[in-house]
Amino acid sequence: PYTRGKERSRLPEDIIKEVTDLAKEGYIEVTLLGQNVNAYGKDFKDRKYTFADLLKDLNKLDIKRIRYTTSHPRDLDDETIEAMGYGGNIMPHLHLPVQSGSNQILKRMNRKYTKEEYLDKINKLKQTVPGISLTTDIIVAFPGETEEDFEETLDLVHKADFEGAYTFIYSPREGTPAAKYENLLTEKEKKERLLKLNKLINEGYLKGNKRFEGEIVEVLVEGFSEKNKNYLTGYTKHNKLVNFIGDESLIGTLVNVKIEKAYSWHLKGKIV
């Protein structure tokens, strides 16, 4: 908020029309994008219309896939979780940045939720959307983070069963209150914490991918793999990267792929 200014919500009629038009043009997937999509509609003065309402309306449209990012845990309400349970074109993947598992650090970050509240929402999501894939953002070495605080983050990662995360060492951003906080950790300590966290996150990546071995998954083909031009690449409903051999004509379409092997960063399969 300090750097990007006040949030503004687009009118739902405009969003619904845009998605409808994109579907008619042949687009298969859209992403609802915002700094905090869960706060959508809170600035409307003439109506009560929330992000959950938008998801429910988009769920009725003839477009195959809807994703959204980024979510703020503070504003992820039961109605949005319920809307995700509608399934259909609402994808069973959610990126929900937690940043830390320590209540003390979350308070210093001004995140306005606790570890317990975050895990409660995770459990509700898992009950409402069976098999949902959850990813997150985590910052280590925030000013004032003790070893106990860091262990709380590792504990949260264990309990949440994340299937991926963007992880960072804290760096000051000018104009934010945290930029003035004192950080007593050495560079070595910061890197050690990041490495320890990443080891755990990478185990979650592999575990999350392994569950699809032997399964037939729907893949939206995006193009050729950058690392091997003999392979096509695309994403499943759960936002898993899949590589497989196929013809260039499949780019931009949905295909069924049987997963033969799961790796930490991708799945390998064969067109059914």
Short mmCIF file of C-alpha atoms in Angstrom, two decimals:
data_model
loop_
_atom_site.label_atom_id
_atom_site.label_comp_id
_atom_site.label_asym_id
_atom_site.label_seq_id
_atom_site.Cartn_x
_atom_site.Cartn_y
_atom_site.Cartn_z
CA PRO A 1 0.00 0.00 0.00
CA TYR A 2 2.88 2.41 0.70
CA THR A 3 4.29 1.98 -2.78
CA ARG A 4 1.30 1.06 -4.94
CA GLY A 5 -1.43 3.35 -3.65
CA LYS A 6 -5.05 2.63 -2.77
CA GLU A 7 -6.79 -0.40 -4.27
CA ARG A 8 -9.54 0.18 -6.84
CA SER A 9 -12.06 -2.45 -7.95
CA ARG A 10 -13.16 -2.76 -11.56
CA LEU A 11 -16.92 -3.07 -12.08
CA PRO A 12 -18.05 -6.72 -12.16
CA GLU A 13 -20.05 -6.07 -15.36
CA ASP A 14 -16.82 -5.06 -17.12
CA ILE A 15 -14.93 -8.11 -15.89
CA ILE A 16 -17.74 -10.53 -16.80
CA LYS A 17 -18.05 -8.98 -20.28
CA GLU A 18 -14.27 -9.18 -20.83
CA VAL A 19 -14.14 -12.85 -19.82
CA THR A 20 -17.20 -13.61 -21.98
CA ASP A 21 -15.56 -11.92 -24.98
CA LEU A 22 -12.26 -13.74 -24.40
CA ALA A 23 -14.09 -17.08 -24.28
CA LYS A 24 -15.79 -16.28 -27.60
CA GLU A 25 -12.37 -15.50 -29.10
CA GLY A 26 -11.18 -18.97 -28.08
CA TYR A 27 -9.24 -18.21 -24.91
CA ILE A 28 -9.21 -21.16 -22.52
CA GLU A 29 -7.81 -19.66 -19.32
CA VAL A 30 -8.00 -16.30 -17.57
CA THR A 31 -6.30 -15.07 -14.42
CA LEU A 32 -7.94 -12.52 -12.14
CA LEU A 33 -5.06 -10.33 -11.08
CA GLY A 34 -4.82 -7.90 -8.20
CA GLN A 35 -2.55 -6.80 -5.39
CA ASN A 36 -5.10 -8.38 -3.04
CA VAL A 37 -8.00 -9.96 -4.93
CA ASN A 38 -9.75 -10.97 -1.68
CA ALA A 39 -10.39 -7.29 -0.94
CA TYR A 40 -12.20 -6.90 -4.27
CA GLY A 41 -15.42 -4.92 -4.01
CA LYS A 42 -14.79 -3.45 -0.58
CA ASP A 43 -14.42 0.01 -2.12
CA PHE A 44 -17.82 -0.11 -3.89
CA LYS A 45 -20.13 2.57 -2.51
CA ASP A 46 -23.34 1.70 -4.39
CA ARG A 47 -23.49 -2.08 -4.03
CA LYS A 48 -22.50 -5.10 -1.96
CA TYR A 49 -20.50 -7.31 -4.28
CA THR A 50 -17.52 -9.36 -3.12
CA PHE A 51 -14.79 -11.46 -4.68
CA ALA A 52 -16.83 -14.57 -3.83
CA ASP A 53 -19.74 -13.10 -5.82
CA LEU A 54 -17.43 -12.52 -8.79
CA LEU A 55 -16.16 -16.11 -8.68
CA LYS A 56 -19.73 -17.43 -8.55
CA ASP A 57 -20.73 -15.33 -11.56
CA LEU A 58 -17.64 -16.32 -13.57
CA ASN A 59 -18.29 -19.96 -12.67
CA LYS A 60 -21.43 -19.78 -14.85
CA LEU A 61 -19.52 -18.63 -17.96
CA ASP A 62 -18.38 -20.82 -20.81
CA ILE A 63 -14.64 -20.50 -20.18
CA LYS A 64 -12.63 -23.57 -19.20
CA ARG A 65 -10.27 -22.22 -16.56
CA ILE A 66 -10.24 -19.41 -14.01
CA ARG A 67 -7.32 -18.68 -11.71
CA TYR A 68 -6.60 -15.73 -9.43
CA THR A 69 -3.71 -14.13 -7.63
CA THR A 70 -2.64 -12.69 -5.25
CA SER A 71 -4.66 -13.52 -2.14
CA HIS A 72 -4.21 -12.01 1.29
CA PRO A 73 -4.98 -14.51 4.08
CA ARG A 74 -6.55 -11.76 6.19
CA ASP A 75 -9.31 -11.23 3.61
CA LEU A 76 -9.82 -14.84 2.49
CA ASP A 77 -13.34 -15.41 3.81
CA ASP A 78 -15.58 -18.47 4.07
CA GLU A 79 -17.67 -17.29 1.10
CA THR A 80 -14.60 -17.29 -1.21
CA ILE A 81 -13.58 -20.73 0.05
CA GLU A 82 -17.15 -21.92 -0.60
CA ALA A 83 -17.01 -20.48 -4.14
CA MET A 84 -13.79 -22.40 -4.80
CA GLY A 85 -15.70 -25.53 -3.85
CA TYR A 86 -18.00 -25.00 -6.85
CA GLY A 87 -15.25 -26.56 -8.99
CA GLY A 88 -15.95 -26.47 -12.70
CA ASN A 89 -13.84 -23.73 -14.24
CA ILE A 90 -12.45 -22.55 -10.88
CA MET A 91 -9.07 -24.23 -10.63
CA PRO A 92 -8.12 -26.31 -7.52
CA HIS A 93 -4.95 -24.33 -6.85
CA LEU A 94 -4.41 -21.37 -4.56
CA HIS A 95 -1.36 -19.23 -3.95
CA LEU A 96 -1.77 -17.87 -0.41
CA PRO A 97 1.28 -15.92 0.80
CA VAL A 98 1.90 -16.51 4.52
CA GLN A 99 5.32 -14.76 4.81
CA SER A 100 6.05 -16.19 8.30
CA GLY A 101 4.83 -18.79 10.76
CA SER A 102 5.64 -16.69 13.82
CA ASN A 103 2.86 -14.61 15.33
CA GLN A 104 5.42 -12.14 16.63
CA ILE A 105 6.87 -11.61 13.15
CA LEU A 106 3.43 -11.54 11.49
CA LYS A 107 2.50 -8.74 13.88
CA ARG A 108 5.68 -6.81 13.05
CA MET A 109 4.88 -7.28 9.36
CA ASN A 110 1.38 -5.86 10.02
CA ARG A 111 -0.18 -8.89 8.34
CA LYS A 112 -3.25 -8.84 10.65
CA TYR A 113 -3.66 -12.61 11.04
CA THR A 114 -2.06 -15.30 13.22
CA LYS A 115 -0.46 -18.61 12.40
CA GLU A 116 -3.49 -20.36 13.87
CA GLU A 117 -5.94 -18.35 11.76
CA TYR A 118 -3.93 -19.08 8.62
CA LEU A 119 -3.86 -22.83 9.30
CA ASP A 120 -7.59 -22.79 10.02
CA LYS A 121 -8.22 -21.32 6.56
CA ILE A 122 -5.90 -23.90 5.01
CA ASN A 123 -7.90 -26.70 6.66
CA LYS A 124 -11.18 -25.22 5.41
CA LEU A 125 -9.77 -25.06 1.88
CA LYS A 126 -8.69 -28.71 2.03
CA GLN A 127 -12.13 -29.77 3.24
CA THR A 128 -13.98 -27.70 0.64
CA VAL A 129 -11.68 -28.41 -2.33
CA PRO A 130 -10.37 -31.99 -1.89
CA GLY A 131 -6.92 -32.38 -3.45
CA ILE A 132 -6.30 -28.62 -3.70
CA SER A 133 -2.72 -27.61 -4.43
CA LEU A 134 -1.46 -24.85 -2.13
CA THR A 135 1.56 -22.62 -2.71
CA THR A 136 2.86 -19.63 -0.77
CA ASP A 137 5.45 -16.88 -0.25
CA ILE A 138 7.80 -16.92 2.75
CA ILE A 139 10.33 -14.34 3.94
CA VAL A 140 13.15 -15.40 6.27
CA ALA A 141 15.32 -13.15 8.44
CA PHE A 142 12.76 -10.39 8.84
CA PRO A 143 14.18 -7.88 11.36
CA GLY A 144 13.79 -9.31 14.85
CA GLU A 145 13.29 -12.92 13.72
CA THR A 146 14.70 -15.27 16.39
CA GLU A 147 15.59 -18.94 15.97
CA GLU A 148 12.27 -19.76 17.69
CA ASP A 149 10.40 -17.57 15.19
CA PHE A 150 12.08 -19.36 12.32
CA GLU A 151 11.19 -22.77 13.80
CA GLU A 152 7.55 -21.61 13.92
CA THR A 153 7.74 -21.00 10.17
CA LEU A 154 9.13 -24.49 9.56
CA ASP A 155 6.33 -25.92 11.71
CA LEU A 156 3.72 -24.09 9.63
CA VAL A 157 5.24 -25.43 6.41
CA HIS A 158 4.99 -28.97 7.82
CA LYS A 159 1.34 -28.51 8.80
CA ALA A 160 0.17 -26.68 5.66
CA ASP A 161 1.59 -29.25 3.17
CA PHE A 162 2.59 -26.62 0.64
CA GLU A 163 3.36 -27.90 -2.86
CA GLY A 164 5.66 -25.02 -3.69
CA ALA A 165 6.76 -21.60 -2.47
CA TYR A 166 8.60 -18.47 -3.44
CA THR A 167 11.14 -17.94 -0.67
CA PHE A 168 13.20 -14.85 0.02
CA ILE A 169 15.68 -13.36 2.45
CA TYR A 170 14.20 -10.09 3.74
CA SER A 171 15.46 -6.97 2.01
CA PRO A 172 14.44 -3.43 3.09
CA ARG A 173 11.97 -1.56 0.89
CA GLU A 174 12.29 2.22 1.18
CA GLY A 175 9.26 3.95 2.64
CA THR A 176 8.07 0.97 4.70
CA PRO A 177 8.24 0.89 8.53
CA ALA A 178 10.36 -2.29 8.45
CA ALA A 179 13.12 -0.48 6.57
CA LYS A 180 13.95 1.26 9.86
CA TYR A 181 14.05 -1.94 11.94
CA GLU A 182 17.41 -3.24 13.12
CA ASN A 183 18.44 -6.66 11.81
CA LEU A 184 21.00 -8.45 14.00
CA LEU A 185 21.40 -11.57 11.84
CA THR A 186 24.59 -12.13 9.87
CA GLU A 187 24.49 -12.85 6.14
CA LYS A 188 25.62 -16.41 6.91
CA GLU A 189 22.71 -16.93 9.32
CA LYS A 190 20.23 -15.54 6.81
CA LYS A 191 21.46 -17.88 4.05
CA GLU A 192 21.44 -20.88 6.40
CA ARG A 193 17.79 -20.24 7.26
CA LEU A 194 16.85 -19.91 3.60
CA LEU A 195 18.63 -23.17 2.73
CA LYS A 196 16.92 -25.02 5.57
CA LEU A 197 13.52 -23.67 4.52
CA ASN A 198 14.11 -24.49 0.85
CA LYS A 199 15.01 -28.09 1.68
CA LEU A 200 11.62 -28.50 3.34
CA ILE A 201 9.78 -26.66 0.54
CA ASN A 202 11.46 -28.83 -2.11
CA GLU A 203 10.28 -31.97 -0.30
CA GLY A 204 6.76 -30.54 -0.53
CA TYR A 205 7.20 -29.85 -4.27
CA LEU A 206 8.13 -33.50 -4.90
CA LYS A 207 5.45 -34.92 -2.62
CA GLY A 208 2.82 -32.74 -4.32
CA ASN A 209 3.92 -33.93 -7.77
CA LYS A 210 4.25 -37.61 -6.78
CA ARG A 211 0.53 -37.86 -6.08
CA PHE A 212 -0.15 -37.53 -9.81
CA GLU A 213 2.06 -40.45 -10.93
CA GLY A 214 -0.06 -42.91 -12.92
CA GLU A 215 -2.94 -40.40 -13.15
CA ILE A 216 -4.45 -38.91 -16.32
CA VAL A 217 -4.43 -35.11 -16.07
CA GLU A 218 -5.77 -32.33 -18.28
CA VAL A 219 -3.02 -30.05 -19.58
CA LEU A 220 -3.33 -26.66 -21.24
CA VAL A 221 -0.48 -26.76 -23.77
CA GLU A 222 1.57 -23.54 -23.75
CA GLY A 223 4.41 -24.31 -26.15
CA PHE A 224 7.66 -26.17 -26.50
CA SER A 225 9.86 -26.81 -23.47
CA GLU A 226 12.78 -24.37 -23.30
CA LYS A 227 15.13 -27.13 -22.17
CA ASN A 228 14.11 -29.73 -24.76
CA LYS A 229 12.44 -28.64 -28.00
CA ASN A 230 11.22 -32.21 -28.59
CA TYR A 231 8.78 -31.79 -25.71
CA LEU A 232 5.63 -29.74 -25.37
CA THR A 233 4.91 -28.15 -22.02
CA GLY A 234 1.82 -26.94 -20.18
CA TYR A 235 -0.04 -26.80 -16.88
CA THR A 236 -2.62 -28.99 -15.16
CA LYS A 237 -5.66 -27.75 -13.25
CA HIS A 238 -3.52 -27.95 -10.09
CA ASN A 239 -0.91 -25.70 -11.78
CA LYS A 240 1.60 -28.51 -12.22
CA LEU A 241 4.10 -28.17 -15.08
CA VAL A 242 3.94 -31.17 -17.45
CA ASN A 243 6.35 -32.08 -20.26
CA PHE A 244 5.38 -34.56 -22.99
CA ILE A 245 6.03 -35.38 -26.64
CA GLY A 246 3.43 -33.97 -29.00
CA ASP A 247 2.73 -32.06 -32.18
CA GLU A 248 2.97 -28.27 -32.50
CA SER A 249 -0.72 -28.16 -33.49
CA LEU A 250 -1.64 -28.96 -29.86
CA ILE A 251 -0.33 -25.60 -28.58
CA GLY A 252 -3.23 -23.63 -27.12
CA THR A 253 -5.47 -26.68 -26.60
CA LEU A 254 -6.40 -28.94 -23.70
CA VAL A 255 -5.04 -32.49 -23.87
CA ASN A 256 -5.12 -35.51 -21.56
CA VAL A 257 -1.72 -36.73 -20.44
CA LYS A 258 -0.89 -39.82 -18.38
CA ILE A 259 1.82 -38.99 -15.85
CA GLU A 260 4.65 -41.50 -15.99
CA LYS A 261 7.20 -39.82 -13.71
CA ALA A 262 7.13 -37.03 -11.14
CA TYR A 263 10.13 -34.82 -10.45
CA SER A 264 10.49 -31.95 -7.98
CA TRP A 265 9.85 -29.23 -10.56
CA HIS A 266 7.77 -30.94 -13.23
CA LEU A 267 5.83 -34.00 -14.35
CA LYS A 268 6.66 -36.13 -17.38
CA GLY A 269 3.95 -37.94 -19.28
CA LYS A 270 2.47 -39.27 -22.48
CA ILE A 271 -0.60 -38.13 -24.41
CA VAL A 272 -3.54 -40.48 -23.92
#
